[in-house]
Short mmCIF file of C-alpha atoms and ligand atoms in Angstrom, two decimals:
data_model
loop_
_atom_site.label_atom_id
_atom_site.label_comp_id
_atom_site.label_asym_id
_atom_site.label_seq_id
_atom_site.Cartn_x
_atom_site.Cartn_y
_atom_site.Cartn_z
CA GLY A 1 0.00 0.00 0.00
CA LYS A 2 0.88 3.70 -0.06
CA LEU A 3 3.17 4.89 2.73
CA GLU A 4 1.31 7.59 4.67
CA ARG A 5 2.09 7.00 8.32
CA LEU A 6 5.50 6.09 9.79
CA GLY A 7 5.73 5.27 13.49
CA VAL A 8 8.86 5.53 15.63
CA GLN A 9 8.20 2.79 18.20
CA GLU A 10 9.08 3.64 21.81
CA SER A 11 11.42 0.62 22.14
CA VAL A 12 14.10 2.62 20.29
CA GLU A 13 14.55 4.59 23.52
CA ALA A 14 17.07 1.93 24.58
CA ILE A 15 19.39 3.60 22.02
CA PHE A 16 18.15 7.21 21.58
CA PRO A 17 15.07 9.33 22.39
CA PRO A 18 12.30 8.40 19.88
CA SER A 19 11.38 12.09 19.56
CA GLU A 20 14.87 12.90 18.18
CA LEU A 21 14.37 10.51 15.24
CA ALA A 22 10.78 11.68 14.66
CA ALA A 23 12.00 15.31 14.56
CA PHE A 24 14.89 14.36 12.25
CA LEU A 25 12.40 12.79 9.79
CA SER A 26 9.70 15.46 10.17
CA ASP A 27 10.50 17.05 6.77
CA LEU A 28 9.46 13.86 4.94
CA PRO A 29 6.17 14.16 2.98
CA ILE A 30 4.47 11.61 5.29
CA ASP A 31 3.16 11.64 8.85
CA VAL A 32 5.94 10.67 11.30
CA SER A 33 5.15 10.21 15.00
CA VAL A 34 6.27 8.35 18.11
CA VAL A 35 4.01 5.35 18.84
CA ASP A 36 3.56 2.98 21.78
CA GLU A 37 2.65 -0.69 21.28
CA ALA A 38 -1.04 0.06 20.66
CA GLY A 39 -0.15 2.80 18.18
CA ILE A 40 1.54 0.34 15.81
CA ALA A 41 -1.89 -0.60 14.43
CA ASP A 42 -2.32 2.90 12.94
CA CYS A 43 0.98 2.81 10.99
CA ASP A 44 1.98 1.67 7.49
CA ALA A 45 5.61 1.43 8.55
CA VAL A 46 7.41 1.32 11.92
CA VAL A 47 10.97 1.97 13.05
CA THR A 48 11.56 -0.28 16.06
CA ARG A 49 14.17 -2.01 18.19
CA ASN A 50 11.89 -4.77 19.48
CA HIS A 51 9.47 -7.12 17.80
CA PHE A 52 5.72 -6.89 18.56
CA ASP A 53 2.97 -9.11 17.12
CA ALA A 54 1.14 -5.97 15.94
CA LEU A 55 4.01 -5.48 13.45
CA PHE A 56 2.54 -8.27 11.27
CA GLU A 57 -0.10 -5.73 10.19
CA VAL A 58 2.31 -3.08 8.82
CA ASP A 59 3.86 -3.04 5.32
CA TRP A 60 7.43 -2.26 6.34
CA ILE A 61 9.46 -2.62 9.56
CA HIS A 62 12.85 -0.95 10.02
CA SER A 63 15.09 -2.43 12.74
CA THR A 64 17.34 0.10 14.52
CA GLN A 65 19.83 -2.74 15.01
CA ALA A 66 21.89 -4.58 12.39
CA GLY A 67 21.14 -7.94 14.04
CA VAL A 68 17.57 -9.03 13.27
CA ASP A 69 17.77 -12.34 15.16
CA ARG A 70 14.95 -11.17 17.47
CA PHE A 71 12.45 -10.91 14.56
CA PRO A 72 10.42 -13.91 13.27
CA LEU A 73 11.90 -13.75 9.77
CA GLU A 74 10.00 -16.64 8.16
CA ALA A 75 6.61 -15.59 9.53
CA LEU A 76 7.14 -12.01 8.34
CA ALA A 77 8.09 -13.27 4.88
CA GLU A 78 4.94 -15.42 4.76
CA ASP A 79 2.80 -12.42 5.69
CA GLY A 80 4.47 -10.21 3.08
CA VAL A 81 5.91 -7.76 5.62
CA ALA A 82 9.17 -6.12 4.49
CA LEU A 83 11.97 -5.91 7.08
CA THR A 84 15.04 -3.69 6.72
CA ASN A 85 17.97 -3.51 9.15
CA SER A 86 20.59 -0.95 10.17
CA THR A 87 23.73 -2.63 8.89
CA GLY A 88 26.27 -0.21 7.45
CA ILE A 89 26.33 2.38 10.25
CA HIS A 90 28.30 0.63 13.03
CA GLY A 91 31.75 0.17 11.51
CA ARG A 92 33.51 3.15 13.08
CA THR A 93 31.75 3.02 16.47
CA VAL A 94 32.31 -0.70 17.04
CA GLY A 95 35.79 -0.44 15.50
CA GLU A 96 36.77 2.23 18.04
CA THR A 97 35.19 0.27 20.92
CA VAL A 98 37.16 -2.85 19.98
CA ALA A 99 40.35 -0.78 19.66
CA GLY A 100 39.54 0.51 23.15
CA TYR A 101 39.35 -3.05 24.52
CA LEU A 102 42.66 -3.99 22.88
CA LEU A 103 44.37 -0.84 24.12
CA ALA A 104 43.02 -1.51 27.62
CA PHE A 105 44.45 -5.05 27.59
CA ALA A 106 47.79 -3.96 26.10
CA ARG A 107 48.25 -0.88 28.31
CA ARG A 108 46.55 -2.52 31.38
CA LEU A 109 44.05 0.35 31.67
CA HIS A 110 41.16 -1.85 32.86
CA ASP A 111 43.26 -3.02 35.85
CA GLN A 112 44.43 0.47 36.73
CA ILE A 113 40.93 1.95 36.49
CA ALA A 114 39.66 -0.87 38.75
CA SER A 115 42.46 -0.15 41.27
CA ALA A 116 41.77 3.58 41.13
CA THR A 117 38.11 3.14 42.06
CA GLU A 118 39.46 1.62 45.30
CA ARG A 119 42.12 4.40 45.67
CA ARG A 120 44.90 1.85 45.16
CA TRP A 121 48.17 3.01 43.51
CA GLU A 122 48.97 -0.26 41.77
CA ARG A 123 51.24 -0.61 38.73
CA PRO A 124 51.17 -3.56 36.33
CA ALA A 125 53.82 -6.26 36.78
CA TRP A 126 56.94 -5.41 34.73
CA ASP A 127 56.10 -7.96 32.03
CA GLU A 128 52.32 -7.38 31.76
CA ALA A 129 52.04 -4.30 29.52
CA PHE A 130 52.70 -4.42 25.78
CA THR A 131 52.05 -2.39 22.63
CA LEU A 132 49.80 -3.25 19.69
CA PRO A 133 52.05 -2.98 16.60
CA GLY A 134 53.10 -6.44 15.51
CA THR A 135 50.17 -8.20 17.20
CA THR A 136 47.60 -10.06 15.10
CA ALA A 137 43.82 -9.89 15.31
CA CYS A 138 41.62 -12.57 13.77
CA VAL A 139 38.27 -10.96 12.90
CA VAL A 140 35.49 -13.51 12.39
CA GLY A 141 32.82 -11.87 10.19
CA THR A 142 33.95 -9.35 7.58
CA GLY A 143 30.89 -7.15 7.05
CA THR A 144 30.34 -3.62 8.36
CA LEU A 145 31.55 -4.50 11.87
CA GLY A 146 34.49 -6.66 10.81
CA ARG A 147 35.75 -4.12 8.26
CA GLY A 148 35.32 -1.25 10.70
CA VAL A 149 37.29 -3.19 13.32
CA ALA A 150 40.02 -4.06 10.79
CA ASP A 151 40.21 -0.47 9.62
CA VAL A 152 40.75 1.00 13.11
CA LEU A 153 43.07 -1.81 14.27
CA GLY A 154 45.07 -1.57 11.04
CA SER A 155 45.69 2.10 11.79
CA LEU A 156 47.14 1.04 15.17
CA GLY A 157 49.62 -1.31 13.55
CA VAL A 158 47.70 -4.53 14.23
CA GLU A 159 47.94 -7.24 11.58
CA THR A 160 44.37 -8.22 10.58
CA VAL A 161 43.21 -11.64 9.44
CA GLY A 162 39.59 -11.99 8.31
CA VAL A 163 37.32 -15.03 8.38
CA ARG A 164 34.21 -15.22 6.18
CA ARG A 165 32.24 -17.86 4.32
CA SER A 166 34.67 -17.69 1.38
CA ASP A 167 38.37 -16.79 1.44
CA ASP A 168 37.91 -13.95 -1.07
CA PRO A 169 40.21 -11.10 0.01
CA LEU A 170 39.05 -7.67 1.19
CA PRO A 171 41.21 -4.51 1.22
CA GLU A 172 40.81 -3.96 5.00
CA PHE A 173 42.40 -7.35 5.80
CA ASP A 174 46.02 -8.49 5.46
CA GLU A 175 44.88 -12.10 5.03
CA MET A 176 41.60 -14.01 4.61
CA TYR A 177 40.41 -17.50 5.61
CA ALA A 178 37.16 -19.34 4.94
CA ILE A 179 35.11 -20.34 8.02
CA GLU A 180 35.93 -24.06 7.50
CA ALA A 181 39.57 -23.20 8.31
CA LEU A 182 38.67 -21.15 11.44
CA HIS A 183 41.04 -23.08 13.70
CA GLU A 184 44.12 -22.06 11.70
CA PRO A 185 43.98 -18.28 12.21
CA ILE A 186 42.59 -18.45 15.79
CA ALA A 187 45.51 -20.68 16.82
CA THR A 188 48.08 -17.95 16.14
CA ALA A 189 46.17 -14.70 16.79
CA ASP A 190 46.81 -12.43 19.81
CA PHE A 191 43.18 -11.32 19.61
CA VAL A 192 40.13 -13.21 18.31
CA ILE A 193 37.22 -10.85 17.57
CA VAL A 194 33.71 -12.05 16.74
CA THR A 195 31.63 -9.90 14.35
CA VAL A 196 29.30 -12.42 12.63
CA PRO A 197 25.49 -12.25 12.67
CA LEU A 198 23.67 -14.83 14.82
CA THR A 199 22.24 -17.43 12.44
CA GLU A 200 21.73 -21.18 12.62
CA ALA A 201 25.24 -21.51 11.12
CA THR A 202 26.93 -19.31 13.75
CA ARG A 203 25.03 -20.30 16.92
CA GLY A 204 27.61 -21.76 19.34
CA LEU A 205 30.44 -21.18 16.83
CA PHE A 206 32.86 -20.54 19.71
CA ALA A 207 32.86 -23.43 22.21
CA ALA A 208 35.46 -25.46 24.17
CA THR A 209 37.29 -26.66 21.03
CA GLU A 210 37.80 -23.10 19.77
CA PHE A 211 39.04 -21.79 23.14
CA ASP A 212 41.41 -24.81 23.28
CA ALA A 213 42.70 -23.91 19.82
CA MET A 214 43.49 -20.33 20.91
CA ARG A 215 46.80 -19.33 22.48
CA SER A 216 46.81 -19.16 26.28
CA ASP A 217 48.03 -15.53 26.06
CA ALA A 218 45.31 -14.52 23.57
CA TYR A 219 42.26 -12.35 24.25
CA PHE A 220 38.72 -13.07 23.03
CA VAL A 221 36.32 -10.26 22.02
CA ASN A 222 32.59 -10.66 21.28
CA VAL A 223 30.68 -7.66 19.89
CA ALA A 224 28.29 -9.80 17.78
CA ARG A 225 25.61 -11.70 19.71
CA GLY A 226 25.87 -13.70 22.94
CA ALA A 227 24.57 -16.95 21.46
CA VAL A 228 27.45 -17.13 18.96
CA VAL A 229 29.49 -18.17 21.99
CA ASP A 230 28.99 -21.03 24.45
CA GLU A 231 29.24 -18.80 27.52
CA ARG A 232 29.84 -21.67 29.97
CA ALA A 233 32.77 -22.90 27.84
CA LEU A 234 34.16 -19.35 27.73
CA ILE A 235 33.96 -19.01 31.52
CA ASP A 236 35.67 -22.40 31.92
CA ALA A 237 38.45 -21.38 29.51
CA LEU A 238 38.98 -18.09 31.39
CA GLU A 239 39.00 -19.78 34.79
CA ALA A 240 41.43 -22.47 33.60
CA GLY A 241 43.76 -19.88 32.03
CA ASP A 242 43.31 -21.43 28.56
CA ILE A 243 42.99 -17.86 27.27
CA ALA A 244 44.29 -14.61 28.80
CA GLY A 245 41.05 -12.62 28.95
CA ALA A 246 37.95 -11.40 27.17
CA ALA A 247 36.05 -8.24 26.29
CA LEU A 248 32.35 -8.90 25.98
CA ASP A 249 29.58 -6.53 24.85
CA VAL A 250 26.90 -9.21 24.30
CA PHE A 251 25.73 -12.16 26.40
CA GLU A 252 23.46 -15.20 26.35
CA THR A 253 21.18 -13.33 28.78
CA GLU A 254 20.98 -9.52 28.71
CA PRO A 255 21.28 -7.66 30.99
CA LEU A 256 24.08 -9.95 32.22
CA PRO A 257 22.70 -11.52 35.43
CA GLU A 258 24.25 -10.24 38.67
CA THR A 259 25.24 -13.84 39.49
CA SER A 260 27.42 -14.26 36.37
CA PRO A 261 31.09 -15.07 37.14
CA LEU A 262 32.05 -12.83 34.20
CA TRP A 263 31.62 -9.69 36.37
CA GLU A 264 34.39 -10.78 38.72
CA LEU A 265 36.95 -12.55 36.52
CA ASP A 266 40.39 -10.97 36.04
CA ASP A 267 41.09 -9.62 32.58
CA VAL A 268 37.42 -9.66 31.59
CA ILE A 269 35.89 -6.41 30.38
CA VAL A 270 32.08 -6.36 30.45
CA THR A 271 30.22 -3.64 28.52
CA PRO A 272 26.38 -3.37 28.40
CA HIS A 273 25.71 -4.04 24.67
CA ALA A 274 26.83 -0.48 23.95
CA ALA A 275 29.71 -1.02 21.48
CA ALA A 276 27.84 0.89 18.77
CA TYR A 277 26.53 3.71 20.94
CA THR A 278 27.03 7.25 19.66
CA ARG A 279 25.08 10.49 20.03
CA ASP A 280 24.75 10.37 16.21
CA TYR A 281 22.89 7.03 16.22
CA PHE A 282 19.44 8.54 15.47
CA ARG A 283 20.89 10.43 12.49
CA ASP A 284 22.65 7.32 11.15
CA VAL A 285 19.46 5.22 11.43
CA GLY A 286 17.42 8.17 10.10
CA GLY A 287 19.57 8.25 6.98
CA ILE A 288 18.63 4.66 6.10
CA VAL A 289 14.92 5.27 6.89
CA ARG A 290 14.88 8.47 4.79
CA GLU A 291 16.54 6.69 1.86
CA ASN A 292 13.90 3.94 1.98
CA VAL A 293 10.96 6.35 2.27
CA GLU A 294 12.31 8.03 -0.88
CA ARG A 295 12.75 4.65 -2.59
CA ILE A 296 9.15 3.68 -1.77
CA GLY A 297 8.06 7.03 -3.24
CA ARG A 298 9.92 6.24 -6.49
CA GLY A 299 8.74 2.61 -6.53
CA ASP A 300 12.34 1.34 -6.13
CA ASP A 301 13.53 -1.68 -4.12
CA LEU A 302 14.35 -1.06 -0.44
CA THR A 303 17.99 -0.82 0.68
CA ASN A 304 19.16 -2.99 3.65
CA ARG A 305 16.26 -5.37 3.04
CA VAL A 306 16.44 -8.64 5.02
CA VAL A 307 12.90 -9.99 4.42
P1 NDP B 1 27.02 -7.60 7.86
O1 NDP B 1 25.88 -8.27 7.23
O2 NDP B 1 27.57 -6.35 7.26
O3 NDP B 1 28.26 -8.60 7.97
C1 NDP B 1 28.15 -9.93 8.39
C2 NDP B 1 29.39 -10.67 7.90
O4 NDP B 1 29.42 -11.96 8.50
C3 NDP B 1 29.38 -10.84 6.41
O5 NDP B 1 30.49 -10.13 5.89
C4 NDP B 1 29.51 -12.33 6.18
O6 NDP B 1 30.58 -12.52 5.30
C5 NDP B 1 29.86 -12.90 7.53
N1 NDP B 1 29.17 -14.18 7.78
C6 NDP B 1 27.85 -14.44 7.74
N2 NDP B 1 27.61 -15.72 8.05
C7 NDP B 1 28.81 -16.30 8.27
C8 NDP B 1 29.22 -17.60 8.63
N3 NDP B 1 28.34 -18.60 8.78
N4 NDP B 1 30.54 -17.82 8.79
C9 NDP B 1 31.44 -16.83 8.61
N5 NDP B 1 31.10 -15.57 8.28
C10 NDP B 1 29.81 -15.32 8.10
O7 NDP B 1 26.62 -7.34 9.36
P2 NDP B 1 27.24 -6.26 10.37
O8 NDP B 1 28.71 -6.30 10.29
O9 NDP B 1 26.55 -4.96 10.22
O10 NDP B 1 26.77 -6.85 11.77
C11 NDP B 1 27.14 -8.16 12.17
C12 NDP B 1 26.42 -8.54 13.45
O11 NDP B 1 26.98 -7.82 14.52
C13 NDP B 1 24.94 -8.18 13.47
O12 NDP B 1 24.17 -9.20 12.90
C14 NDP B 1 24.66 -8.01 14.94
O13 NDP B 1 24.25 -9.22 15.50
C15 NDP B 1 26.00 -7.60 15.52
N6 NDP B 1 26.05 -6.18 15.91
C16 NDP B 1 26.32 -5.86 17.22
C17 NDP B 1 26.38 -4.55 17.62
C18 NDP B 1 26.68 -4.20 19.05
O14 NDP B 1 26.21 -3.19 19.53
N7 NDP B 1 27.45 -4.97 19.78
C19 NDP B 1 26.15 -3.43 16.68
C20 NDP B 1 25.90 -3.87 15.33
C21 NDP B 1 25.86 -5.20 14.97
P3 NDP B 1 30.38 -13.31 3.92
O15 NDP B 1 29.05 -12.90 3.37
O16 NDP B 1 31.52 -12.88 3.10
O17 NDP B 1 30.45 -14.72 4.33
#
């Protein structure tokens, strides 16, 4: 049908104020307003973070996240609902966050910040701190996130090895492996960084075997989705010293339960699924939404279409 009413669903407030996006899009030749769950029914299209059953009645859903694993993809396809995602906007933000984790591990900043909160003047052991040039990062998933990570880490002198479904090279990476050969690059890397979408093929991709394959002085980083990693196996590997540490932005259960051992483990950095946060997020998402409203107006195919 014709696009007349676009709703900005309140669930986006986990990332930015819904009113900011509505105001940003207010010059479009359609009605744009903030809607609660009940208000979805009055919309032709909805920008949302969360899935609601009422969304089956709209023509087009735009997800403010790149990962659409929380949406019922097959059922939406059957009902003829279009779904677009926000891939393409998180390369620099997540790249800088991952660089921050690596710099913290190398320069021991996480330890020193933790000591400082307890007013303890405590230096690293003489052989703990290192610098990044000459280290190698294996980046598993070479899309927007993976390339953004490789780009920022490359500028810090880190050697970058990509892993994707094929071994076709990409300019951001010094080397490329296909996923079937995953154990080769993770066995030599100083840092293993996960940036794949959660799909049936990637669920549980990192489990005991993978942590065994990694070096005992290597760090593991997950900025993708919690379920790509067997969290129990990761905790076991950290506790046994099979790997040196981890920086985790995503978890099997979010928020990370207070009882999780991950909060307390040495050399584990926990961040609250905020790797892509930026005050420009509503503008970046708004750019994709605006482009698609214009495409619908011209009768063109949607960009970033998943379903
Ligand atoms: P893209 O679609 O741009 O990239 C995904 C990449 O993963 C592709 O390059 C693809 O490479 C690769 N890939 C897909 N399936 C497999 C597989 N089975 N084995 C190996 N590689 C695979 O997505 P984004 O980079 O934008 O986002 C990736 C994920 O990161 C999102 O789905 C989301 O879950 C998460 N994310 C997390 C954020 C956070 O705040 N922490 C922010 C944004 C995203 P190829 O096609 O060449 O195989």
